[in-house]
Amino acid sequence: GESVGLHLPTLSVQEGDNSIINCAYSNSASDYFIWYKQESGKGPQFIIDIRSNMDKRQGQRVTVLLNKTVKHLSLQIAATQPGDSAVYFCAENTYGTSYGKLTFGQGTILTVHP
Amino acid sequence: GAGVSQTPSNKVTEKGKYVELRCDPISGHTALYWYRQSLGQGPEFLIYFQGTGAADDSGLPNDRFFAVRPEGSVSTLKIQRTERGDSAVYLCASSSTSGGSTDTQYFGPGTRLTVL
C-alpha cells in the first residue's frame, strides 16, 4: 500500500505461501531493473534482474514481471520461507548511462510467519 | 572469495567533525559506487568510479563530500564539517571489470554514520 514518511509498505505472509511485492518505477526510459533483498544490518543483495525488452523472467523460486505500459514491476516469491523476511527494493538504471547508476524505490518489508 | 568490505561498521561523531569511510571492493572489480541510505529509504547514488577516476559525482550532496580511489581499488569517502543530516548508512558497491549498466553490483554491509 501507500507509505508516508518513514513507514515502508509491509507484507505479512505465512510460511509456504506465495508473496508478491510491487514497485512503481519513475522513468519510462529506464531499460534495466533489479530486485534487491536487504536484511537488517546488511547491504542489499541481488535477487534477479530484467531488461526492458522482456516482460517476465524466472529464477529459483522468484519471478519478476515488468509492465512498461504502467511502469510497474513485481517480484513473486514462491513457497515463501522465514529466511525470506527482509526489506525488498526495486531499482532501475538511469537510461543513457553506460554504468550502473541505480535509482532505488522505497522498499517493502516482507515478514514471513512460521 | 571475499565480498565488499567497509570500515568502520559504525561511526559516531560530533557535528562539525571530519570523517573518513573506507571501502574495499571485490578484487578485480574496477567499477565502484557509493550510495547513502537514510532510515526507511532506499539507497541513493552518490558517486561512481571507473578505475581511479570519479566518472560521475553528481549524487554528492554538496562540497563537504569528497571521495577518492587513488590506486583503483580501495576508496575513501570523506565528509567535512559533518552535520546531523549526514547521519545515514553509507553503502559501497563494486561490479565487474567492464562496469556496464547491467553488471551486477555487489554491496558491502555499509557504515552507519551518526552525527550528534
mmCIF file of N, CA and C in Angstrom, chain B residues 6-66:
data_model
loop_
_atom_site.group_PDB
_atom_site.id
_atom_site.type_symbol
_atom_site.label_atom_id
_atom_site.label_comp_id
_atom_site.label_asym_id
_atom_site.label_seq_id
_atom_site.Cartn_x
_atom_site.Cartn_y
_atom_site.Cartn_z
ATOM 1 N N GLN B 6 33.602 -2.869 4.310
ATOM 2 C CA GLN B 6 33.577 -1.456 4.650
ATOM 3 C C GLN B 6 33.967 -1.276 6.102
ATOM 4 N N THR B 7 34.753 -0.246 6.341
ATOM 5 C CA THR B 7 35.147 0.059 7.721
ATOM 6 C C THR B 7 35.072 1.566 7.946
ATOM 7 N N PRO B 8 34.737 1.977 9.185
ATOM 8 C CA PRO B 8 34.237 1.126 10.251
ATOM 9 C C PRO B 8 32.799 0.694 9.990
ATOM 10 N N SER B 9 32.297 -0.209 10.770
ATOM 11 C CA SER B 9 30.892 -0.603 10.612
ATOM 12 C C SER B 9 29.982 0.455 11.213
ATOM 13 N N ASN B 10 30.455 1.094 12.246
ATOM 14 C CA ASN B 10 29.719 2.177 12.887
ATOM 15 C C ASN B 10 30.674 3.322 13.180
ATOM 16 N N LYS B 11 30.177 4.536 12.995
ATOM 17 C CA LYS B 11 30.969 5.711 13.303
ATOM 18 C C LYS B 11 30.064 6.748 13.942
ATOM 19 N N VAL B 12 30.426 7.157 15.162
ATOM 20 C CA VAL B 12 29.699 8.212 15.847
ATOM 21 C C VAL B 12 30.625 9.408 15.941
ATOM 22 N N THR B 13 30.148 10.547 15.523
ATOM 23 C CA THR B 13 30.973 11.740 15.537
ATOM 24 C C THR B 13 30.140 12.932 15.985
ATOM 25 N N GLU B 14 30.818 14.019 16.243
ATOM 26 C CA GLU B 14 30.122 15.233 16.659
ATOM 27 C C GLU B 14 29.979 16.177 15.474
ATOM 28 N N LYS B 15 28.953 16.925 15.511
ATOM 29 C CA LYS B 15 28.692 17.937 14.483
ATOM 30 C C LYS B 15 29.940 18.787 14.285
ATOM 31 N N GLY B 16 30.306 18.983 13.006
ATOM 32 C CA GLY B 16 31.463 19.804 12.682
ATOM 33 C C GLY B 16 32.750 19.028 12.470
ATOM 34 N N LYS B 17 32.763 17.763 12.878
ATOM 35 C CA LYS B 17 33.974 16.959 12.736
ATOM 36 C C LYS B 17 34.116 16.406 11.313
ATOM 37 N N TYR B 18 35.325 15.914 11.041
ATOM 38 C CA TYR B 18 35.659 15.298 9.755
ATOM 39 C C TYR B 18 35.662 13.775 9.906
ATOM 40 N N VAL B 19 35.121 13.073 8.910
ATOM 41 C CA VAL B 19 35.124 11.617 8.968
ATOM 42 C C VAL B 19 35.573 11.026 7.630
ATOM 43 N N GLU B 20 36.136 9.851 7.720
ATOM 44 C CA GLU B 20 36.528 9.092 6.538
ATOM 45 C C GLU B 20 35.917 7.702 6.637
ATOM 46 N N LEU B 21 35.316 7.261 5.541
ATOM 47 C CA LEU B 21 34.709 5.942 5.466
ATOM 48 C C LEU B 21 35.430 5.179 4.357
ATOM 49 N N ARG B 22 35.768 3.932 4.649
ATOM 50 C CA ARG B 22 36.598 3.167 3.721
ATOM 51 C C ARG B 22 35.822 2.030 3.091
ATOM 52 N N CYS B 23 36.136 1.763 1.830
ATOM 53 C CA CYS B 23 35.524 0.650 1.095
ATOM 54 C C CYS B 23 36.606 -0.167 0.396
ATOM 55 N N ASP B 24 36.564 -1.475 0.621
ATOM 56 C CA ASP B 24 37.433 -2.419 -0.108
ATOM 57 C C ASP B 24 36.559 -3.228 -1.065
ATOM 58 N N PRO B 25 36.670 -2.972 -2.362
ATOM 59 C CA PRO B 25 35.799 -3.688 -3.308
ATOM 60 C C PRO B 25 36.261 -5.125 -3.520
ATOM 61 N N ILE B 26 35.471 -5.867 -4.237
ATOM 62 C CA ILE B 26 35.863 -7.219 -4.620
ATOM 63 C C ILE B 26 37.090 -7.127 -5.520
ATOM 64 N N SER B 27 38.055 -8.003 -5.265
ATOM 65 C CA SER B 27 39.300 -7.974 -6.023
ATOM 66 C C SER B 27 39.034 -8.074 -7.520
ATOM 67 N N GLY B 28 39.635 -7.151 -8.272
ATOM 68 C CA GLY B 28 39.477 -7.180 -9.716
ATOM 69 C C GLY B 28 38.348 -6.324 -10.248
ATOM 70 N N HIS B 29 37.465 -5.871 -9.369
ATOM 71 C CA HIS B 29 36.364 -5.012 -9.810
ATOM 72 C C HIS B 29 36.878 -3.596 -10.006
ATOM 73 N N THR B 30 36.705 -3.071 -11.200
ATOM 74 C CA THR B 30 37.187 -1.715 -11.439
ATOM 75 C C THR B 30 36.104 -0.663 -11.243
ATOM 76 N N ALA B 31 34.849 -1.080 -11.254
ATOM 77 C CA ALA B 31 33.752 -0.140 -11.031
ATOM 78 C C ALA B 31 33.393 -0.134 -9.550
ATOM 79 N N LEU B 32 33.297 1.059 -8.979
ATOM 80 C CA LEU B 32 32.982 1.202 -7.555
ATOM 81 C C LEU B 32 31.969 2.321 -7.391
ATOM 82 N N TYR B 33 30.979 2.073 -6.544
ATOM 83 C CA TYR B 33 29.893 3.027 -6.321
ATOM 84 C C TYR B 33 29.754 3.300 -4.823
ATOM 85 N N TRP B 34 29.387 4.523 -4.509
ATOM 86 C CA TRP B 34 28.956 4.873 -3.148
ATOM 87 C C TRP B 34 27.489 5.283 -3.201
ATOM 88 N N TYR B 35 26.746 4.791 -2.211
ATOM 89 C CA TYR B 35 25.352 5.166 -2.045
ATOM 90 C C TYR B 35 25.152 5.582 -0.584
ATOM 91 N N ARG B 36 24.088 6.331 -0.358
ATOM 92 C CA ARG B 36 23.721 6.716 1.007
ATOM 93 C C ARG B 36 22.276 6.250 1.236
ATOM 94 N N GLN B 37 22.060 5.643 2.386
ATOM 95 C CA GLN B 37 20.734 5.137 2.710
ATOM 96 C C GLN B 37 20.268 5.736 4.025
ATOM 97 N N SER B 38 19.249 6.565 3.935
ATOM 98 C CA SER B 38 18.655 7.137 5.141
ATOM 99 C C SER B 38 17.621 6.171 5.695
ATOM 100 N N LEU B 39 17.277 6.350 6.944
ATOM 101 C CA LEU B 39 16.355 5.444 7.620
ATOM 102 C C LEU B 39 15.033 5.347 6.873
ATOM 103 N N GLY B 40 14.648 4.118 6.555
ATOM 104 C CA GLY B 40 13.373 3.899 5.906
ATOM 105 C C GLY B 40 13.344 4.213 4.424
ATOM 106 N N GLN B 41 14.494 4.441 3.843
ATOM 107 C CA GLN B 41 14.565 4.794 2.421
ATOM 108 C C GLN B 41 15.458 3.806 1.670
ATOM 109 N N GLY B 42 15.339 3.834 0.348
ATOM 110 C CA GLY B 42 16.249 3.072 -0.469
ATOM 111 C C GLY B 42 17.571 3.801 -0.621
ATOM 112 N N PRO B 43 18.616 3.087 -1.031
ATOM 113 C CA PRO B 43 19.903 3.749 -1.240
ATOM 114 C C PRO B 43 19.821 4.824 -2.326
ATOM 115 N N GLU B 44 20.602 5.878 -2.144
ATOM 116 C CA GLU B 44 20.683 6.949 -3.131
ATOM 117 C C GLU B 44 22.110 7.052 -3.653
ATOM 118 N N PHE B 45 22.244 7.118 -4.945
ATOM 119 C CA PHE B 45 23.545 7.188 -5.603
ATOM 120 C C PHE B 45 24.302 8.447 -5.187
ATOM 121 N N LEU B 46 25.594 8.263 -4.895
ATOM 122 C CA LEU B 46 26.456 9.405 -4.589
ATOM 123 C C LEU B 46 27.502 9.616 -5.679
ATOM 124 N N ILE B 47 28.287 8.572 -5.963
ATOM 125 C CA ILE B 47 29.432 8.736 -6.848
ATOM 126 C C ILE B 47 29.817 7.395 -7.445
ATOM 127 N N TYR B 48 30.376 7.449 -8.666
ATOM 128 C CA TYR B 48 30.819 6.254 -9.380
ATOM 129 C C TYR B 48 32.266 6.435 -9.822
ATOM 130 N N PHE B 49 33.073 5.416 -9.552
ATOM 131 C CA PHE B 49 34.458 5.378 -10.018
ATOM 132 C C PHE B 49 34.627 4.270 -11.046
ATOM 133 N N GLN B 50 35.334 4.588 -12.108
ATOM 134 C CA GLN B 50 35.822 3.558 -13.022
ATOM 135 C C GLN B 50 37.338 3.653 -12.946
ATOM 136 N N GLY B 51 37.945 2.660 -12.316
ATOM 137 C CA GLY B 51 39.373 2.764 -12.049
ATOM 138 C C GLY B 51 39.642 3.810 -10.989
ATOM 139 N N THR B 52 40.578 4.690 -11.254
ATOM 140 C CA THR B 52 40.958 5.705 -10.269
ATOM 141 C C THR B 52 40.126 6.971 -10.366
ATOM 142 N N GLY B 53 39.433 7.154 -11.476
ATOM 143 C CA GLY B 53 38.742 8.417 -11.697
ATOM 144 C C GLY B 53 37.283 8.388 -11.330
ATOM 145 N N ALA B 54 36.802 9.503 -10.799
ATOM 146 C CA ALA B 54 35.379 9.651 -10.488
ATOM 147 C C ALA B 54 34.659 10.019 -11.778
ATOM 148 N N ALA B 55 33.968 9.045 -12.361
ATOM 149 C CA ALA B 55 33.312 9.275 -13.647
ATOM 150 C C ALA B 55 31.988 10.004 -13.498
ATOM 151 N N ASP B 56 31.375 9.905 -12.325
ATOM 152 C CA ASP B 56 30.087 10.568 -12.090
ATOM 153 C C ASP B 56 29.969 10.855 -10.606
ATOM 154 N N ASP B 57 30.068 12.129 -10.232
ATOM 155 C CA ASP B 57 29.909 12.505 -8.823
ATOM 156 C C ASP B 57 28.659 13.344 -8.616
ATOM 157 N N SER B 58 27.707 13.203 -9.510
ATOM 158 C CA SER B 58 26.512 14.048 -9.497
ATOM 159 C C SER B 58 25.631 13.843 -8.275
ATOM 160 N N GLY B 59 25.805 12.742 -7.557
ATOM 161 C CA GLY B 59 24.988 12.479 -6.391
ATOM 162 C C GLY B 59 25.542 13.042 -5.091
ATOM 163 N N LEU B 60 26.738 13.534 -5.098
ATOM 164 C CA LEU B 60 27.305 14.114 -3.868
ATOM 165 C C LEU B 60 26.469 15.344 -3.499
ATOM 166 N N PRO B 61 25.975 15.421 -2.274
ATOM 167 C CA PRO B 61 25.025 16.475 -1.918
ATOM 168 C C PRO B 61 25.602 17.885 -1.906
ATOM 169 N N ASN B 62 26.864 18.021 -1.579
ATOM 170 C CA ASN B 62 27.494 19.352 -1.551
ATOM 171 C C ASN B 62 29.004 19.172 -1.469
ATOM 172 N N ASP B 63 29.707 20.288 -1.396
ATOM 173 C CA ASP B 63 31.172 20.209 -1.460
ATOM 174 C C ASP B 63 31.812 19.756 -0.155
ATOM 175 N N ARG B 64 30.994 19.430 0.850
ATOM 176 C CA ARG B 64 31.585 18.840 2.061
ATOM 177 C C ARG B 64 31.932 17.361 1.846
ATOM 178 N N PHE B 65 31.356 16.800 0.792
ATOM 179 C CA PHE B 65 31.560 15.382 0.488
ATOM 180 C C PHE B 65 32.585 15.242 -0.634
ATOM 181 N N PHE B 66 33.497 14.303 -0.435
ATOM 182 C CA PHE B 66 34.526 14.052 -1.434
ATOM 183 C C PHE B 66 34.929 12.588 -1.343
#
